[in-house]
Tab-separated table of C-alpha atoms in Angstrom:
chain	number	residue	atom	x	y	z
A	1	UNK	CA	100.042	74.825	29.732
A	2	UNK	CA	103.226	72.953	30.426
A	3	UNK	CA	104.348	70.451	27.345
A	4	UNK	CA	102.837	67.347	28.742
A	5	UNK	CA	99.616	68.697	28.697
A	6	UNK	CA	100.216	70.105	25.184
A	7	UNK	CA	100.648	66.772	23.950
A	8	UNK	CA	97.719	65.126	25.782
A	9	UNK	CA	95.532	68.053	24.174
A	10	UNK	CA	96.832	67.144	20.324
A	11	UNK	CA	96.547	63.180	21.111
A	12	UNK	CA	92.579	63.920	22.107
A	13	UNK	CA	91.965	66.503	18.724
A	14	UNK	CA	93.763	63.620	16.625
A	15	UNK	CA	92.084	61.150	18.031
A	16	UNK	CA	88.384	62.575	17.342
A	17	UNK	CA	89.491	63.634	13.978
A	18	UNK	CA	90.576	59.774	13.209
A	19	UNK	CA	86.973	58.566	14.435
A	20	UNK	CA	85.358	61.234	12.345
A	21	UNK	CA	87.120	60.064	9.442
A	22	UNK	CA	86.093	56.566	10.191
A	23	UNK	CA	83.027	57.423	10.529
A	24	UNK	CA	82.355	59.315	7.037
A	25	UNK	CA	84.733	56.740	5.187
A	26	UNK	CA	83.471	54.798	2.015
A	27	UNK	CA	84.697	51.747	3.610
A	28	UNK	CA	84.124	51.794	7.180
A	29	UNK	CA	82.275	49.354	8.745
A	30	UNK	CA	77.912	48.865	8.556
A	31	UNK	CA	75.647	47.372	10.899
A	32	UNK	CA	73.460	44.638	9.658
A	33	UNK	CA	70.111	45.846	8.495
A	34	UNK	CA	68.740	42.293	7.152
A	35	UNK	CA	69.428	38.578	8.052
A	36	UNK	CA	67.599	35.410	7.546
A	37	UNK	CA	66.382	33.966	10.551
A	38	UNK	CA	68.848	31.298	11.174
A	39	UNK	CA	66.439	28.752	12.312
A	40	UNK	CA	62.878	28.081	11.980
A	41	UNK	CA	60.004	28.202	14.649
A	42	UNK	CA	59.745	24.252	14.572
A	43	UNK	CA	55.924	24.842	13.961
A	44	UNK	CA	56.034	25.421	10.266
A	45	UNK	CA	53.823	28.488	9.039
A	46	UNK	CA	53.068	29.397	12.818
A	47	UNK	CA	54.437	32.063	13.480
A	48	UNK	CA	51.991	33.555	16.236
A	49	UNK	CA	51.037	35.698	13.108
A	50	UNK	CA	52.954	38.897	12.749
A	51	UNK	CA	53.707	39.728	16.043
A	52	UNK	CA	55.493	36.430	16.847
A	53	UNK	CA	57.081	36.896	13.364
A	54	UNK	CA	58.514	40.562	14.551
A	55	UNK	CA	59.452	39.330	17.918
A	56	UNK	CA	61.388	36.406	16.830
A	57	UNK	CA	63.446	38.603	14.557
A	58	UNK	CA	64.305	41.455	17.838
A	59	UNK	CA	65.359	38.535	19.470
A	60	UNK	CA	67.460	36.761	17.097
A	61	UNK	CA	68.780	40.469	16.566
A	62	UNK	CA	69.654	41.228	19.942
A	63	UNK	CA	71.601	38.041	19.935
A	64	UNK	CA	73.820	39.233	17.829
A	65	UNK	CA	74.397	42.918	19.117
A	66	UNK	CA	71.792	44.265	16.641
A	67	UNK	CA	68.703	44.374	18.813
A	68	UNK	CA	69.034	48.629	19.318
A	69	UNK	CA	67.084	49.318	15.641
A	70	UNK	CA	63.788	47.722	15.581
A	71	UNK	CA	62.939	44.680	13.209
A	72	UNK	CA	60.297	43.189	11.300
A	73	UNK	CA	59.376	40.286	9.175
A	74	UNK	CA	59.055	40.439	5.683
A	75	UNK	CA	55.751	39.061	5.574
A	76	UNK	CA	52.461	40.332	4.137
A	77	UNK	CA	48.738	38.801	5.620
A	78	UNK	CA	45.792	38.748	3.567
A	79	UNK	CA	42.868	40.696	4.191
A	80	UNK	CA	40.321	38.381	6.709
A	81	UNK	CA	36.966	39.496	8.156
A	82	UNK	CA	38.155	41.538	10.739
A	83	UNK	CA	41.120	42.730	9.216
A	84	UNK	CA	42.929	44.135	6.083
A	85	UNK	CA	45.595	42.870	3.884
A	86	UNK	CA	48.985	43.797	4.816
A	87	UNK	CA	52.292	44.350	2.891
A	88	UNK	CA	55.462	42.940	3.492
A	89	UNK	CA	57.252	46.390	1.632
A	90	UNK	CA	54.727	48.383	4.092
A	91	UNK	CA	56.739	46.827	7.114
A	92	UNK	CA	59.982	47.053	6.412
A	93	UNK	CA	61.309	51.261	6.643
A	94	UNK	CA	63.113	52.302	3.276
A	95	UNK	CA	66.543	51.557	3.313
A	96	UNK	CA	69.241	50.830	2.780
A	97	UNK	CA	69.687	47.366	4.023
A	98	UNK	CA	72.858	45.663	4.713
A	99	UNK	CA	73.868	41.853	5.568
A	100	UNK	CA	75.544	40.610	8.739
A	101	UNK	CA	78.783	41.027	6.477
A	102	UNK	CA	77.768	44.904	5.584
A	103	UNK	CA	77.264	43.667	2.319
A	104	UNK	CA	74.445	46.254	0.825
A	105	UNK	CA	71.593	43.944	-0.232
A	106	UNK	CA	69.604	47.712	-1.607
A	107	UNK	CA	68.920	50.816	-1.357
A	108	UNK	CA	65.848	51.472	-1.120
A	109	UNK	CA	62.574	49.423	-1.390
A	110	UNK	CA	62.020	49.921	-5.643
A	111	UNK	CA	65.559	48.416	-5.925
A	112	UNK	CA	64.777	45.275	-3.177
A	113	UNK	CA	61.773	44.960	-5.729
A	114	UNK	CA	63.987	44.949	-8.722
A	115	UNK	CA	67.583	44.757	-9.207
A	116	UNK	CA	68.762	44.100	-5.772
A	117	UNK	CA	71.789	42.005	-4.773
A	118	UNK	CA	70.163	39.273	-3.036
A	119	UNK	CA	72.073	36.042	-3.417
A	120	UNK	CA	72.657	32.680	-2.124
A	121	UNK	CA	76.372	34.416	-0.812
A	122	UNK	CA	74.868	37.823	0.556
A	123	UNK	CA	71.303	36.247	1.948
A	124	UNK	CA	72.659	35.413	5.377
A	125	UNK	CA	71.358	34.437	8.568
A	126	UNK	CA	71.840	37.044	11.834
A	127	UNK	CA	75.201	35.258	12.386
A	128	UNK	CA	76.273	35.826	8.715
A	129	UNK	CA	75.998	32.085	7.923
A	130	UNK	CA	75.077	30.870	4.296
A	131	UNK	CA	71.676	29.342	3.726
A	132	UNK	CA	71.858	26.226	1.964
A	133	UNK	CA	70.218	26.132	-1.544
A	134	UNK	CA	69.284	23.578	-3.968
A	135	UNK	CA	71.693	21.335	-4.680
A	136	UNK	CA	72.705	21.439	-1.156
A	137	UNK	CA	71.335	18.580	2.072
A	138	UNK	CA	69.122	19.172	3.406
A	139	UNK	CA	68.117	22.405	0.902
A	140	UNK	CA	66.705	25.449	3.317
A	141	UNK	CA	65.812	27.651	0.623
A	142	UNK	CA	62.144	28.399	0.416
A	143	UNK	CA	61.286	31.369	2.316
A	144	UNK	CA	58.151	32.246	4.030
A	145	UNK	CA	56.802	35.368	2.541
A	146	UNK	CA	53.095	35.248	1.620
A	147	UNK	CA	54.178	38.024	-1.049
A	148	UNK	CA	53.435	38.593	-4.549
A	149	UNK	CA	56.581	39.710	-6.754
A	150	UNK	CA	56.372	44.004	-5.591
A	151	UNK	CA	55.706	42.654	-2.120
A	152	UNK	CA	52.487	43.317	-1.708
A	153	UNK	CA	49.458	40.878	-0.126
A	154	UNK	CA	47.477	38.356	-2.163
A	155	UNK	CA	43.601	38.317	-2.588
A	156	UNK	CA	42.309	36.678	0.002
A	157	UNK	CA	40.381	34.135	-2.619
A	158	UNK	CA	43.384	31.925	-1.370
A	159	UNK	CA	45.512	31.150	1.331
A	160	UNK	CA	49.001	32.280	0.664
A	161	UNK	CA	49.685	33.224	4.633
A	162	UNK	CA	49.353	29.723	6.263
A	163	UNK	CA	46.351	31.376	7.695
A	164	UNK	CA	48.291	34.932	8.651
A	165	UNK	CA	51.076	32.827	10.068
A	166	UNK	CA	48.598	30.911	12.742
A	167	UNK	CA	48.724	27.646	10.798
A	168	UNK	CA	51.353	25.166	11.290
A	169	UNK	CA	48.683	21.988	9.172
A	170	UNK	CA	46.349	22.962	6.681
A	171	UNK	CA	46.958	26.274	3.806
A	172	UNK	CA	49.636	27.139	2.343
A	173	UNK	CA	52.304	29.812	1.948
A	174	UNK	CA	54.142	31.726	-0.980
A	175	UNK	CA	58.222	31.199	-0.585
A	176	UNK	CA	60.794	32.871	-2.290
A	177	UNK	CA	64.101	31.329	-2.965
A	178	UNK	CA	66.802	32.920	-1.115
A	179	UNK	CA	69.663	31.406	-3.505
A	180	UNK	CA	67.467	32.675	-6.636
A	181	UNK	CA	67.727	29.097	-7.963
A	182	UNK	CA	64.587	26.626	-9.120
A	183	UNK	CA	63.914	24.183	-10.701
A	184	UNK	CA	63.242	26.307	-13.689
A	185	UNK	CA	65.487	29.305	-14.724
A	186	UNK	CA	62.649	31.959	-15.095
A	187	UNK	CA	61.506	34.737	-13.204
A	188	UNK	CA	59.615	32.751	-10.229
A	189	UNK	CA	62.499	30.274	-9.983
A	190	UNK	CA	64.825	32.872	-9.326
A	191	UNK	CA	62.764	35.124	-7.086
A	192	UNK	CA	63.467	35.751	-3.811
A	193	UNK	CA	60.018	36.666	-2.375
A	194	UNK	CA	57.477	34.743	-4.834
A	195	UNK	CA	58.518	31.217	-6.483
A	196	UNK	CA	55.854	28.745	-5.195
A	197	UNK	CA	53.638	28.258	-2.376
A	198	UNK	CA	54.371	25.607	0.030
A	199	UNK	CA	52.800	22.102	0.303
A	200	UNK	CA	50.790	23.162	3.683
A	201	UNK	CA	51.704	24.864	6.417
A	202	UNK	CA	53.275	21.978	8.829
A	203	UNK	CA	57.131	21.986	9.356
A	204	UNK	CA	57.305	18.524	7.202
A	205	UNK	CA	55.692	20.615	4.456
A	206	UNK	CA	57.636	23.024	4.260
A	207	UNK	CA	60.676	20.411	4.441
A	208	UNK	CA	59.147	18.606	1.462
A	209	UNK	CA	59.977	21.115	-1.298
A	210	UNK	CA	63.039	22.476	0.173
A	211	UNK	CA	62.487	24.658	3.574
A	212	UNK	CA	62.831	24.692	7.145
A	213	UNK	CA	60.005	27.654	7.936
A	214	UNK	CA	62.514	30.680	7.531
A	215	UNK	CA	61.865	34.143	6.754
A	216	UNK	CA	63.409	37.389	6.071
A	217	UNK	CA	63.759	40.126	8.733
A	218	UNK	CA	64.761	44.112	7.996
A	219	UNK	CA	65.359	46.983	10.316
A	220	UNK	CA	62.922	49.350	9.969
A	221	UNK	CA	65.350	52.248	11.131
């Protein structure tokens, strides 16, 4: 082996020992496991139910880069005729879930359900923009969920789904506040996934107590 190849040999082993490194350092770089969709349907809690809401978030994914790992919505439906109740935790993998910024938003799904770091600076849309909150014009922050607190469906006694997201006039849905702020400071003021249901389930609604017909999408993988 004459001495140019020598060298060409070292630069190659040094070079996949860097990217190794890289790759098992505490800081390097994560891909975005959760956004906010940036923008809503424009048909309030119509979603075309959970399949529209899934689809919406691959797309908005692949936009980005992301669209490889699969996504879903975090919504839940309630249990119909002909159908039962789903939850929004049930849909979502197990973690861990990072923003567009590869901020970790938690670990697994007990701590999403508890102490997670969801905040109006770490809830971000796909393209790692800032949601606007209350206090903010127009204020985006009630997000469609249809979830109780642990994520899990309502009874079906009520409409909480807008209809299992097929609705965009009569029902209603349960938002969260992605900026954890109300108009109260207790537990459903600052919650994420259950504050208060929505006005009905058209997009002028939804606009009327502070949303724009956004929800939360995680990669399942």
């Amino acid at each position: 082996m004459n001495a140019l190849s020598l060298i060409a040999s070292i630069a190659l082993v040094l070079l996949g020992f860097s990217a190794a490194q890289a790759q098992n350092a505490p800081n390097a770089p994560v891909s975005m496991r959760f956004f906010i969709t940036g923008a809503g349907s424009g048909k309030g809690g119509d979603l075309g139910g959970l399949t529209g809401a899934d689809a919406r978030c691959q797309s908005l994914a692949a936009a980005v880069g992301a669209g490889a790992r699969t996504w879903h919505a975090y919504l839940s439906t309630q249990t119909t005729a002909g159908a039962p109740a789903i939850n929004a935790r049930d849909r979502i993998g197990h973690g861990p879930w990072y923003n567009a910024k590869g901020t970790l938003i938690a670990r697994d799904l007990d701590e999403l359900h508890g102490a997670n770091m969801l905040t109006k600076q770490t809830a971000l849309t796909e393209k790692g923009a800032v949601v606007n909150g209350r206090g903010d014009t127009p204020n985006m922050h009630d997000i469609l969920t249809g979830s109780q607190p642990d994520g899990k469906a309502f009874p079906p006694d009520k409409d909480m789904t807008c209809k299992n997201w097929t609705s965009s006039t009569s029902g209603a849905a349960m938002l969260g506040h992605s900026d954890r702020t109300g108009l109260t400071d207790d537990p459903p003021g600052r919650s994420w996934n259950s504050s208060h249901p929505s006005r009905d389930c058209s997009q002028d609604g939804l606009k009327s107590t502070g949303g724009a017909g956004l929800f939360y999408c995680f990669a399942t993988n």
